[in-house]
PDB file of C-alpha atoms in Angstrom:
ATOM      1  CA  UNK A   1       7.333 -11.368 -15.482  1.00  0.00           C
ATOM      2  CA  UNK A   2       8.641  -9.919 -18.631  1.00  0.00           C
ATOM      3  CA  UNK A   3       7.385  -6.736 -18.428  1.00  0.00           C
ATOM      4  CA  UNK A   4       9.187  -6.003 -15.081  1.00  0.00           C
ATOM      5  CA  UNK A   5      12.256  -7.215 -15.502  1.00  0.00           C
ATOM      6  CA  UNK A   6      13.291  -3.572 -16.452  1.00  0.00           C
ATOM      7  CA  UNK A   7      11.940  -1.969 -12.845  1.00  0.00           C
ATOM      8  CA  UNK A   8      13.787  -3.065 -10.102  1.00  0.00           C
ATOM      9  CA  UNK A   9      14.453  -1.722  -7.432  1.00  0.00           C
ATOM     10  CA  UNK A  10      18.096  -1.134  -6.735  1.00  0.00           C
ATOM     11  CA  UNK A  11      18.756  -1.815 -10.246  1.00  0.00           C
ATOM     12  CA  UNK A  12      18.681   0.080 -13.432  1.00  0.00           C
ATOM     13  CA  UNK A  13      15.110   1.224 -14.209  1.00  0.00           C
ATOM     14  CA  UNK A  14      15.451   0.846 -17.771  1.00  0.00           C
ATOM     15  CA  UNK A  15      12.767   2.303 -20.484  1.00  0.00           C
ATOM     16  CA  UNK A  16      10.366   2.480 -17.705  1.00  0.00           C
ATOM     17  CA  UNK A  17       6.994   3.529 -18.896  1.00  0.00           C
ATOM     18  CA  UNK A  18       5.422   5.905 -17.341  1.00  0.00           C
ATOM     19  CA  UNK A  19       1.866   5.141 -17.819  1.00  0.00           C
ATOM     20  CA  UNK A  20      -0.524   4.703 -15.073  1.00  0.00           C
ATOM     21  CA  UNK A  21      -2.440   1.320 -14.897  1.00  0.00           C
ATOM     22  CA  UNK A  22      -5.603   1.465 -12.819  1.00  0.00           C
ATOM     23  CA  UNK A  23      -6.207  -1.656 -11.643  1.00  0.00           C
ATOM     24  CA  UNK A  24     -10.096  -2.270 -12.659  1.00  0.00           C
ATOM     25  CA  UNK A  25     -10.787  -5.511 -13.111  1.00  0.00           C
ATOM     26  CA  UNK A  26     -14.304  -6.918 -12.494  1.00  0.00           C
ATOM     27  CA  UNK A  27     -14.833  -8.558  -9.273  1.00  0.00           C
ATOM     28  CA  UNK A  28     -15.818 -11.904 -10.668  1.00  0.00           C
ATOM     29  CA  UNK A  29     -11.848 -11.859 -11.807  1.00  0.00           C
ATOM     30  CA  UNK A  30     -10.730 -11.482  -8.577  1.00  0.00           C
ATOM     31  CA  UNK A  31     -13.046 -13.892  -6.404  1.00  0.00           C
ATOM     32  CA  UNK A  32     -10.047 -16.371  -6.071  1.00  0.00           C
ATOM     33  CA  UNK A  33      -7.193 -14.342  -4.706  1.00  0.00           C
ATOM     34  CA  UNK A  34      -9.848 -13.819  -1.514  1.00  0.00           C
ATOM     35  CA  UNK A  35      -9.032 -11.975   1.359  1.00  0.00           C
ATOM     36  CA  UNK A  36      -7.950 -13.660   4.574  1.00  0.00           C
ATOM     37  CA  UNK A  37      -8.438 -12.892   8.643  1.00  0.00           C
ATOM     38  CA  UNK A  38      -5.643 -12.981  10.417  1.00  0.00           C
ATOM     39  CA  UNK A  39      -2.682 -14.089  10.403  1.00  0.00           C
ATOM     40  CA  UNK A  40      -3.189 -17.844  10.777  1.00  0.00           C
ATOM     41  CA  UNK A  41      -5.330 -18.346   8.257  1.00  0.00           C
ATOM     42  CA  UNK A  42      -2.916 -16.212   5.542  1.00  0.00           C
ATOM     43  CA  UNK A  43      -0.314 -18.326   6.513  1.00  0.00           C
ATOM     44  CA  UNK A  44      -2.332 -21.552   5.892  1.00  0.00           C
ATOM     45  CA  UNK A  45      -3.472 -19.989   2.291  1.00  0.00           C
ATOM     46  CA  UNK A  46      -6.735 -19.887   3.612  1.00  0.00           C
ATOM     47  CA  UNK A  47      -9.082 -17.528   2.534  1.00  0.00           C
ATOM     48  CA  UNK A  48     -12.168 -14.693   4.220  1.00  0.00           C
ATOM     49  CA  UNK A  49     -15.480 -15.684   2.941  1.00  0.00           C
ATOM     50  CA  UNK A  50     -18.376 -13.286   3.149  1.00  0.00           C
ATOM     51  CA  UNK A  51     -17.656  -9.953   1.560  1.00  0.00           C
ATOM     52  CA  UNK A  52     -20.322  -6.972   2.216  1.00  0.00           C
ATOM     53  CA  UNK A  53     -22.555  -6.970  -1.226  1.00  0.00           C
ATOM     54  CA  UNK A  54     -23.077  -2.916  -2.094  1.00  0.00           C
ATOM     55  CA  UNK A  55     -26.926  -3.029  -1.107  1.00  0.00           C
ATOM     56  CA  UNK A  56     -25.798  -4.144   2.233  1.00  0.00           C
ATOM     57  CA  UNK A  57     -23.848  -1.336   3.105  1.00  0.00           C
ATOM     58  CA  UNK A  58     -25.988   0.724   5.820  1.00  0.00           C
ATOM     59  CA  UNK A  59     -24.847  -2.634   7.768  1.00  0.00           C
ATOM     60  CA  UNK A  60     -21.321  -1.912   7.815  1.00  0.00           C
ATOM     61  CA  UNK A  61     -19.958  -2.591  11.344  1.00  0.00           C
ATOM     62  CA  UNK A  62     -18.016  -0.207  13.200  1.00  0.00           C
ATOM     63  CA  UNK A  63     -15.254   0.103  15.615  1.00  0.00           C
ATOM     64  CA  UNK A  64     -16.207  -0.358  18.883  1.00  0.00           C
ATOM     65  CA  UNK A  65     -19.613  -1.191  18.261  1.00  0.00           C
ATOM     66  CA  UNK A  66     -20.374   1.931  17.717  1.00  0.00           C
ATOM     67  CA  UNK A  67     -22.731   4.147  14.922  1.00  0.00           C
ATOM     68  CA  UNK A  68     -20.700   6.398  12.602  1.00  0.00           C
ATOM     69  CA  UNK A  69     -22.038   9.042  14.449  1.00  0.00           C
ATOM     70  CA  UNK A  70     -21.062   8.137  18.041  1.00  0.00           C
ATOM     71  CA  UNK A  71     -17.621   7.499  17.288  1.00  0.00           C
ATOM     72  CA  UNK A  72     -14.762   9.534  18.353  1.00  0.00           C
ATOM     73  CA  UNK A  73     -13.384  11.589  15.139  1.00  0.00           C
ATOM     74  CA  UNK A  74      -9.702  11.757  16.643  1.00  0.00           C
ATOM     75  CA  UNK A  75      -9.293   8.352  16.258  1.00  0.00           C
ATOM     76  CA  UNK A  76      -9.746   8.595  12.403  1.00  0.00           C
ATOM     77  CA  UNK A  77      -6.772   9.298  10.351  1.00  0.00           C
ATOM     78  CA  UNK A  78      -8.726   9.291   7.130  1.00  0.00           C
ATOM     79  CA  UNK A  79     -11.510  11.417   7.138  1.00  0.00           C
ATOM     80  CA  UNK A  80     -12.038  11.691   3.487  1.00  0.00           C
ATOM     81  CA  UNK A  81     -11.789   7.845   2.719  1.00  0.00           C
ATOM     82  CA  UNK A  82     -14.281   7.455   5.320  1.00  0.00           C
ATOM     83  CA  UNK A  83     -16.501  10.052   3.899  1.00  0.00           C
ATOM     84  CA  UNK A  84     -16.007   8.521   1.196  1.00  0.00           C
ATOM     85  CA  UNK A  85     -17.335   5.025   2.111  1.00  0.00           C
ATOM     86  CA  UNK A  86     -19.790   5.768   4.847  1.00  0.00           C
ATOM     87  CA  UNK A  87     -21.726   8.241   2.019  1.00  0.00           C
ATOM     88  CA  UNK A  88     -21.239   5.597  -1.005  1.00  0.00           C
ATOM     89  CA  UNK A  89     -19.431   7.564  -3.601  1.00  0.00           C
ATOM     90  CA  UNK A  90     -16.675   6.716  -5.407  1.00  0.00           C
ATOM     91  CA  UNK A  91     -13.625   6.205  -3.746  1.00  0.00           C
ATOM     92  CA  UNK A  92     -10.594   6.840  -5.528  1.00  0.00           C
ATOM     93  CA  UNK A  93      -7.155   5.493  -4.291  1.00  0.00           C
ATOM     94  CA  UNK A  94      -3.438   6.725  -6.079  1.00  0.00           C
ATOM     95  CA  UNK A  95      -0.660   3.776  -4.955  1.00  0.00           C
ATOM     96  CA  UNK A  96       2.225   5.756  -5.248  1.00  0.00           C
ATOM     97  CA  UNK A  97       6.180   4.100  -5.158  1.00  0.00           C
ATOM     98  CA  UNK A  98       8.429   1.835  -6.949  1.00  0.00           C
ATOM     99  CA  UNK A  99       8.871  -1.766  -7.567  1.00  0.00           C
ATOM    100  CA  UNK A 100       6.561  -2.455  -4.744  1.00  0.00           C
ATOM    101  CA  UNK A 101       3.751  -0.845  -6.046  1.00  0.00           C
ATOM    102  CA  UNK A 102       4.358  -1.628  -9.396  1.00  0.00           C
ATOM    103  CA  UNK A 103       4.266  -5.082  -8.615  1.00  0.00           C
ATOM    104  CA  UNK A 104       7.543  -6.514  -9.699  1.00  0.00           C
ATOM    105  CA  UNK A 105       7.634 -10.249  -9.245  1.00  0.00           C
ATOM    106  CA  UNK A 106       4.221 -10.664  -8.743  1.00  0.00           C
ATOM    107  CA  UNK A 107       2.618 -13.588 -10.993  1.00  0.00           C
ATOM    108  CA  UNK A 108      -0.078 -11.679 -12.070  1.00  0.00           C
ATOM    109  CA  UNK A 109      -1.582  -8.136 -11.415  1.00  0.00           C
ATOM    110  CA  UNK A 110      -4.312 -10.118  -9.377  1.00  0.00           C
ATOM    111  CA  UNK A 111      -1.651 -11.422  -6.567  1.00  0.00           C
ATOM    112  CA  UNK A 112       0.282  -7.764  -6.762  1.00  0.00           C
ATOM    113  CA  UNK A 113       0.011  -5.959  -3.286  1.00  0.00           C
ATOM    114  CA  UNK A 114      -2.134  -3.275  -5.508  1.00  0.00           C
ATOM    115  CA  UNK A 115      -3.717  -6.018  -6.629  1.00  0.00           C
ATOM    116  CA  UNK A 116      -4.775  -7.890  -3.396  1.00  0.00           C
ATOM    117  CA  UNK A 117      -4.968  -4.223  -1.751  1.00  0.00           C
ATOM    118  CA  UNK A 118      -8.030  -3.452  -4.358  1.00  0.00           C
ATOM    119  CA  UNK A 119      -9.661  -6.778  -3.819  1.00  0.00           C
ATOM    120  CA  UNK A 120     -10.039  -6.394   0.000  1.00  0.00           C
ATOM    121  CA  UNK A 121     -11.106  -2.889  -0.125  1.00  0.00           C
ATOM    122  CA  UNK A 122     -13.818  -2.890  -3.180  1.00  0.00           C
ATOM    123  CA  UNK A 123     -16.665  -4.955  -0.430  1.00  0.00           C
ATOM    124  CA  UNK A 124     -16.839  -1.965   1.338  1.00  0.00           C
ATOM    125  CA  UNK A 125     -16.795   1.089  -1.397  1.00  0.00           C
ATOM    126  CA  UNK A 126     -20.422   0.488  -2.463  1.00  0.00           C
ATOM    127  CA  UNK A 127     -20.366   3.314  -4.310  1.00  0.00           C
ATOM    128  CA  UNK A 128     -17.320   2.209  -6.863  1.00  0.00           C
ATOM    129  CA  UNK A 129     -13.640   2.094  -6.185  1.00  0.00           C
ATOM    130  CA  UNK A 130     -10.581   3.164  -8.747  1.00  0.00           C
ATOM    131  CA  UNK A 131      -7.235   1.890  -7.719  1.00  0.00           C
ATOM    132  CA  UNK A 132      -4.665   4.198  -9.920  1.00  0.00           C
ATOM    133  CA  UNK A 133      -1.053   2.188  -9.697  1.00  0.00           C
ATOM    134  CA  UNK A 134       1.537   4.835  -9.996  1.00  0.00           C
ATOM    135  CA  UNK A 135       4.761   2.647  -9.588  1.00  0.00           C
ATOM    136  CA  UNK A 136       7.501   1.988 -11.648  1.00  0.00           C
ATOM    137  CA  UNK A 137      10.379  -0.027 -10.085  1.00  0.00           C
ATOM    138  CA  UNK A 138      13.668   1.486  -9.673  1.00  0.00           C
ATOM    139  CA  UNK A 139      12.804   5.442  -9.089  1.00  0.00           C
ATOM    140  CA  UNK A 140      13.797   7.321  -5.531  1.00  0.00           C
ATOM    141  CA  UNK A 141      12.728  10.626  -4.449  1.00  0.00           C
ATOM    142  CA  UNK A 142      13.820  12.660  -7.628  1.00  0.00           C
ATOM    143  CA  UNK A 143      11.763  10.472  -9.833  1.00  0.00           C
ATOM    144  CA  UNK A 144       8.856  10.517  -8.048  1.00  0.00           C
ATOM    145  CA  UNK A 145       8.479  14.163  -8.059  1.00  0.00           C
ATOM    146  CA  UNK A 146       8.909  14.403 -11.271  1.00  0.00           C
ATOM    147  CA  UNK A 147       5.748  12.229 -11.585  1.00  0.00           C
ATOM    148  CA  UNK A 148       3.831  14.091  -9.116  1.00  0.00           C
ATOM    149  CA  UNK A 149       1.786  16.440 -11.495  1.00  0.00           C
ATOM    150  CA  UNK A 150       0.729  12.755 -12.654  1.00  0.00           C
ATOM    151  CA  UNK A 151      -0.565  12.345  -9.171  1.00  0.00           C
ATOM    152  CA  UNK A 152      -2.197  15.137  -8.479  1.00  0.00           C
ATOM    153  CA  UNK A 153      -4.314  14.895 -11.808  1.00  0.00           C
ATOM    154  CA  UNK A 154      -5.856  11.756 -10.448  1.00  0.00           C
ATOM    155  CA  UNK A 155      -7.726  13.962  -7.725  1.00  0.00           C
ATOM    156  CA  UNK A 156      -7.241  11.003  -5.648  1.00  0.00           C
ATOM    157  CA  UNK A 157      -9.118  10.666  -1.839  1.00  0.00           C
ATOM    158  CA  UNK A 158      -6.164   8.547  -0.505  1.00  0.00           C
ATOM    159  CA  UNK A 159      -2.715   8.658  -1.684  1.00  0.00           C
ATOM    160  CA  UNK A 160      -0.132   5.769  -0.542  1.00  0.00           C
ATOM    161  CA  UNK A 161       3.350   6.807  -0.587  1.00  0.00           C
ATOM    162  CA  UNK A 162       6.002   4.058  -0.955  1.00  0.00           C
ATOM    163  CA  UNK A 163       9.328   5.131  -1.187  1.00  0.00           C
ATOM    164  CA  UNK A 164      12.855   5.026  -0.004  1.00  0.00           C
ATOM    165  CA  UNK A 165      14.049   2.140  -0.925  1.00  0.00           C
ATOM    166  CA  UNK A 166      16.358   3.235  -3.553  1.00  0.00           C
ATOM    167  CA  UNK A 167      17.288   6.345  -2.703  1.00  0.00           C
ATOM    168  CA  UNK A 168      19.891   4.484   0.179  1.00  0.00           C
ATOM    169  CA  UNK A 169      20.725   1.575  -2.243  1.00  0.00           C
ATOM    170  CA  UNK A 170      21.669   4.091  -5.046  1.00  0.00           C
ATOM    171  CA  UNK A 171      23.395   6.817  -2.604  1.00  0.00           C
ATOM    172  CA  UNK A 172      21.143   9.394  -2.420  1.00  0.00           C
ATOM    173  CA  UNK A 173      22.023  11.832   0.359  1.00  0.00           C
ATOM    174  CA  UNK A 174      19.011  11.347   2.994  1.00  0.00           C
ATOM    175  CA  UNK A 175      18.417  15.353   3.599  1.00  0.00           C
ATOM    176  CA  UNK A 176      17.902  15.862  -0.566  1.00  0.00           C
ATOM    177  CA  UNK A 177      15.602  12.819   0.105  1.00  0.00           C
ATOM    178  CA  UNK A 178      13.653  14.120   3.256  1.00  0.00           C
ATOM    179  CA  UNK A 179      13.562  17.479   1.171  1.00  0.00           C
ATOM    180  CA  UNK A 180      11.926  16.458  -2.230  1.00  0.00           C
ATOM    181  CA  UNK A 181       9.453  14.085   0.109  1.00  0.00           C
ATOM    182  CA  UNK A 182       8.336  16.419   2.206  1.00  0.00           C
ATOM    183  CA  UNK A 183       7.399  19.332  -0.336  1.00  0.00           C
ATOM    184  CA  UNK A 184       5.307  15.732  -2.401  1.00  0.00           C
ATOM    185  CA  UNK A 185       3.877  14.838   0.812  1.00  0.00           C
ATOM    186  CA  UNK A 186       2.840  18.372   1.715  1.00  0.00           C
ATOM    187  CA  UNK A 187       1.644  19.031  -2.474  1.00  0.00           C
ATOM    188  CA  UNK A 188      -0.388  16.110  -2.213  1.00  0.00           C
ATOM    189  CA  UNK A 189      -2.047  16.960   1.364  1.00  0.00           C
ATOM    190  CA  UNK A 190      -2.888  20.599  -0.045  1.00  0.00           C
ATOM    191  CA  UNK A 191      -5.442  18.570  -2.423  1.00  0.00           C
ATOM    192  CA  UNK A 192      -7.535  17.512   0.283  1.00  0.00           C
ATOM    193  CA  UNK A 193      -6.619  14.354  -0.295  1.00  0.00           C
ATOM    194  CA  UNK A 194      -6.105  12.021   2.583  1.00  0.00           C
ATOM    195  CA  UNK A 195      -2.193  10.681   2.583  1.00  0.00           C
ATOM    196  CA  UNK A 196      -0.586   7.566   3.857  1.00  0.00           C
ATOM    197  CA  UNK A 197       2.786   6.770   3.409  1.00  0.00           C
ATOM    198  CA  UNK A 198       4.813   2.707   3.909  1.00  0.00           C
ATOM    199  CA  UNK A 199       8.258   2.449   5.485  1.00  0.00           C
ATOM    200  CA  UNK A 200      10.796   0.017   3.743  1.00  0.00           C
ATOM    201  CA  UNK A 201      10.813  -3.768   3.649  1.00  0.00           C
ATOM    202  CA  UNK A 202      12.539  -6.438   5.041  1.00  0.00           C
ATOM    203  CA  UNK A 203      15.093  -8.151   2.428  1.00  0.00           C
ATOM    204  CA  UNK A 204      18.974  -8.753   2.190  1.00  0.00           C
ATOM    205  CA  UNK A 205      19.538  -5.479  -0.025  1.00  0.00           C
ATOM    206  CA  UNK A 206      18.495  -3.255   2.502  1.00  0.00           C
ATOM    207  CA  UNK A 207      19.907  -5.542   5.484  1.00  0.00           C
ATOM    208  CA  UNK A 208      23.280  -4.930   3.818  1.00  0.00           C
ATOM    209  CA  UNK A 209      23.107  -1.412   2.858  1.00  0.00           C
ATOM    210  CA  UNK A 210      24.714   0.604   5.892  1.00  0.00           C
ATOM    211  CA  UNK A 211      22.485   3.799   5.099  1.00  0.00           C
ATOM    212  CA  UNK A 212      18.773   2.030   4.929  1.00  0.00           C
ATOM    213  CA  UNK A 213      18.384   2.692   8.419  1.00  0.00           C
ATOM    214  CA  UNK A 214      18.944   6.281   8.603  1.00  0.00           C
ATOM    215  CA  UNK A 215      16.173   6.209   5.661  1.00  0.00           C
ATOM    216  CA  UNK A 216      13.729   3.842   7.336  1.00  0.00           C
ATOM    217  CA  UNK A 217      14.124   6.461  10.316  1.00  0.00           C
ATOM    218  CA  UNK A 218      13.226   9.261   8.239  1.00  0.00           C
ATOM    219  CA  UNK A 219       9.941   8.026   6.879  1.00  0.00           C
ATOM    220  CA  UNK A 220       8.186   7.726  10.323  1.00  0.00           C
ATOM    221  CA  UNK A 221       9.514  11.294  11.116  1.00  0.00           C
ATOM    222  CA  UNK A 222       8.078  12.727   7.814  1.00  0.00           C
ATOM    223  CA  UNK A 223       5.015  10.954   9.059  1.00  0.00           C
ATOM    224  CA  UNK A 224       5.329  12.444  12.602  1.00  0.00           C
ATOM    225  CA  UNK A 225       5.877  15.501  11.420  1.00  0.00           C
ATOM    226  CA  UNK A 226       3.336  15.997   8.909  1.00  0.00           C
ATOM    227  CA  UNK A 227       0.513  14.343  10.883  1.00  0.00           C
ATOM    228  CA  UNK A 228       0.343  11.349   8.291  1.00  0.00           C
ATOM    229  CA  UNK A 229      -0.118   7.678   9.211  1.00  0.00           C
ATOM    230  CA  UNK A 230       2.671   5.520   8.629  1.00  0.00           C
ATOM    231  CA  UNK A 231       2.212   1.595   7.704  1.00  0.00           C
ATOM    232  CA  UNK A 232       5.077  -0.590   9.563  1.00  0.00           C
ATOM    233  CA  UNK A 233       5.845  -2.488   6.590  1.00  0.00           C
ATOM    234  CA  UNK A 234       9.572  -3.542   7.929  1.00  0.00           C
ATOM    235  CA  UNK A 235       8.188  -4.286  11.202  1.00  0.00           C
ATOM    236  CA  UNK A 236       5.153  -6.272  10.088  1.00  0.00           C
ATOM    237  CA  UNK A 237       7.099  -8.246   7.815  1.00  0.00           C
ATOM    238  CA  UNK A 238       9.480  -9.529  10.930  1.00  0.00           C
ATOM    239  CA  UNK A 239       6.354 -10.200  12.599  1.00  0.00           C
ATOM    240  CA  UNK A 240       5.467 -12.158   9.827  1.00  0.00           C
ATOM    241  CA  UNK A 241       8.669 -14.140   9.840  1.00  0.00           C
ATOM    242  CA  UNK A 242       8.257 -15.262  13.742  1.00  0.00           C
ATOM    243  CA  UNK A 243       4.467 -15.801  13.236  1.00  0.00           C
ATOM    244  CA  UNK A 244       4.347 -17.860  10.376  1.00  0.00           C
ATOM    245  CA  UNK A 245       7.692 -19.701  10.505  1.00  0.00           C
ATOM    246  CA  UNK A 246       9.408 -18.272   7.158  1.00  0.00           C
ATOM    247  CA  UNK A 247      12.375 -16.289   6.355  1.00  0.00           C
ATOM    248  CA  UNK A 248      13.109 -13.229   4.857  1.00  0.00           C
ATOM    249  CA  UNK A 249      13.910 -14.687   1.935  1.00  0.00           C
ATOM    250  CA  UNK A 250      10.456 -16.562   1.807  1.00  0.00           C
ATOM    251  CA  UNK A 251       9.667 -12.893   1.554  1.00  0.00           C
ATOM    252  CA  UNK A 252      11.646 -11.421  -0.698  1.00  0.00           C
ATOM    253  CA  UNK A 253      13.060 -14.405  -2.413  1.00  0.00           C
ATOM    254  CA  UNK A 254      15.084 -12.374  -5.047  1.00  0.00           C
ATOM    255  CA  UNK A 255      16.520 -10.234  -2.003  1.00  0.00           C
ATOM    256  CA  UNK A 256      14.407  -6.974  -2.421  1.00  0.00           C
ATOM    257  CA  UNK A 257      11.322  -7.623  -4.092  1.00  0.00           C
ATOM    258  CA  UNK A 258       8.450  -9.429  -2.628  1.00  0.00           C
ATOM    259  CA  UNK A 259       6.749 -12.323  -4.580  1.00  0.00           C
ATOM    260  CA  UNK A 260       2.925 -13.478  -4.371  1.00  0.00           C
ATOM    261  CA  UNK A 261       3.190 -14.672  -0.773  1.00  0.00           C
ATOM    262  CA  UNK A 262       4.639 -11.332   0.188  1.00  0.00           C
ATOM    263  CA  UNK A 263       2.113  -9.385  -1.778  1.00  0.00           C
ATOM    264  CA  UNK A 264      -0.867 -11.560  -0.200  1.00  0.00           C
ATOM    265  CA  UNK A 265       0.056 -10.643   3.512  1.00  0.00           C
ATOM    266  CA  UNK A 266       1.277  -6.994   2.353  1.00  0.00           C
ATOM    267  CA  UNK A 267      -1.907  -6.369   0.531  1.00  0.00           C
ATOM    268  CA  UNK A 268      -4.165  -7.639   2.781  1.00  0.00           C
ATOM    269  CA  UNK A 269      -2.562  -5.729   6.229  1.00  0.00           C
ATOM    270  CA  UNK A 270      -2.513  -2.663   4.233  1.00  0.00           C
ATOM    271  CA  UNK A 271      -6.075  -2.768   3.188  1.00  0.00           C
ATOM    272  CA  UNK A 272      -7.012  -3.503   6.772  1.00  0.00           C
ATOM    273  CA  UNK A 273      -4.838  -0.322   8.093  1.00  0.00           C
ATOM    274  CA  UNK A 274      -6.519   1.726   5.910  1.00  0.00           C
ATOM    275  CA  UNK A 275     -10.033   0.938   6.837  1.00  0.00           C
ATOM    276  CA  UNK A 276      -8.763   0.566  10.664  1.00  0.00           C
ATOM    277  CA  UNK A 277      -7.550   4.116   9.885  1.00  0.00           C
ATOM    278  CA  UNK A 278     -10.658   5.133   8.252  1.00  0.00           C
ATOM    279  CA  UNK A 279     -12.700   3.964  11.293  1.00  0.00           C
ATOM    280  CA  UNK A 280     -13.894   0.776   9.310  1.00  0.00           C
ATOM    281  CA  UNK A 281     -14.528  -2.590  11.751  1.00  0.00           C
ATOM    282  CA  UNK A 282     -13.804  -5.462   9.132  1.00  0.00           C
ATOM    283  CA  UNK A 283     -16.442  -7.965   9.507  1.00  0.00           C
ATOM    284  CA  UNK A 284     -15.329 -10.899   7.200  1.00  0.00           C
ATOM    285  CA  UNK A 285     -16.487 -14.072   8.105  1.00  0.00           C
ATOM    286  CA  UNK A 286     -13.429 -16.896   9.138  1.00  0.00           C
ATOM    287  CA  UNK A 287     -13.223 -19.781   7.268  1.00  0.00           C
ATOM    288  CA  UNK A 288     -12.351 -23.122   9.552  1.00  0.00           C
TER     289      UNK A 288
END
């Protein structure tokens, strides 16, 4: 798409612009991107059927069978989101990265993981749902700070860090990484807000840069440390690879970003974390 080719990650970012595009679009504009179950039927392009309709929503299901009263609150690792959905007020989500969350190479902003991400979570926030993309392909840990006041002005209920991809492709030393992460991380929990971060992806950039590991590493003990959930994006997408039959460069075809199909199953598991996370049982209906 044109107006990526600029924001890549890896790559020079270019006149990135810095605006924030909150992906809005009516519902009846998204009915055909659809939201699968499991990993079969994503693979098979298949589609989820029966979303909840907003008047419906006192018959969410819940994990375990259970009422939202009965259930255990340790397992929840996002209080507010659940809050959030269980009392039908607006839920506001910040995505917050690079090229991944921008969307670069996506076809549309429809089949983006933001996206697919705000098409599978909107059935269950009854009471309205903002998805605020903050990412810009191309930026690391410096960047991204820069753009935190950006953030924070959202007064989002569930940030989504995505980050160090480029940081290790562009030779960024990982403890001036871990350092301007952590003091985001920690700004952004001081809101309130609940905070989430993703761990890097699968693709021949990162397979063939010698410090991606160290940075991969450091995400999940950022996410230790601070008590935040982490979503196994490297690990999931290798899962993908043996489960569906396809390579990593059916994933990441250009060798760093991910394309529709990528987006699909990375929008989709993420959305499903989050309201696994949020103590949300998903109840879509499987088509045959």
């Amino acid at each position: 798409m044109a107006q990526h080719e600029s924001h890549r990650d890896g790559l020079p970012a270019g006149d990135a612009v810095g605006q924030a595009k909150e992906q809005t679009s009516p519902d009846t504009q998204r009915d055909a991107q659809g939201c699968s179950v499991g990993v079969s039927g994503l693979g098979e392009g298949k589609t989820g059927g029966s979303a909840h309709e907003a008047s419906q929503r006192d018959q969410v299901a819940f994990s375990g069978g259970a009422s939202p009263s009965e259930e255990g609150a340790a397992a929840v690792r996002l209080p507010r989101v659940r809050q959030k959905l269980l009392a039908a007020e607006p839920l506001r989500v910040t995505l917050f990265g690079s090229s991944t969350t921008e969307g670069v190479g996506a076809s549309s902003p429809a089949t983006s993981y933001a996206g697919v991400f705000e098409t599978c979570i909107r059935p269950y926030a009854s009471g309205g749902l903002t998805v605020i993309n903050r990412g810009i392909g191309g930026q690391g840990a410096a960047e991204m700070q820069a753009r935190l006041p950006a953030v924070l002005a959202d007064q989002p209920d569930l940030v989504i860090w995505q980050g160090g991809v480029n940081d290790p492709l562009t030779g960024v030393p990982l403890p001036r990484f871990e350092d301007m992460t952590r003091q985001d991380l920690q700004a952004i929990c001081a809101t309130g807000a609940d905070v989430a971060l993703m761990d890097l992806q699968w693709c021949r950039l990162l397979d063939e840069c010698p410090a991606a590991p160290a940075f991969q590493a450091a995400v999940h003990a950022m996410g230790q440390a601070l008590h935040l959930p982490v979503f196994p994006r490297l690990a999931r997408m290798h899962a993908w690879g043996k489960e569906l039959g396809v390579g990593r460069e059916d994933l990441s075809p250009d060798g760093v970003h991910m394309y529709d199909f990528g987006y699909r199953l990375l929008g989709q598991a993420v959305a499903d974390w989050v309201l696994t996370l949020a103590g949300i049982a998903q109840t879509r209906a499987i088509e045959p």
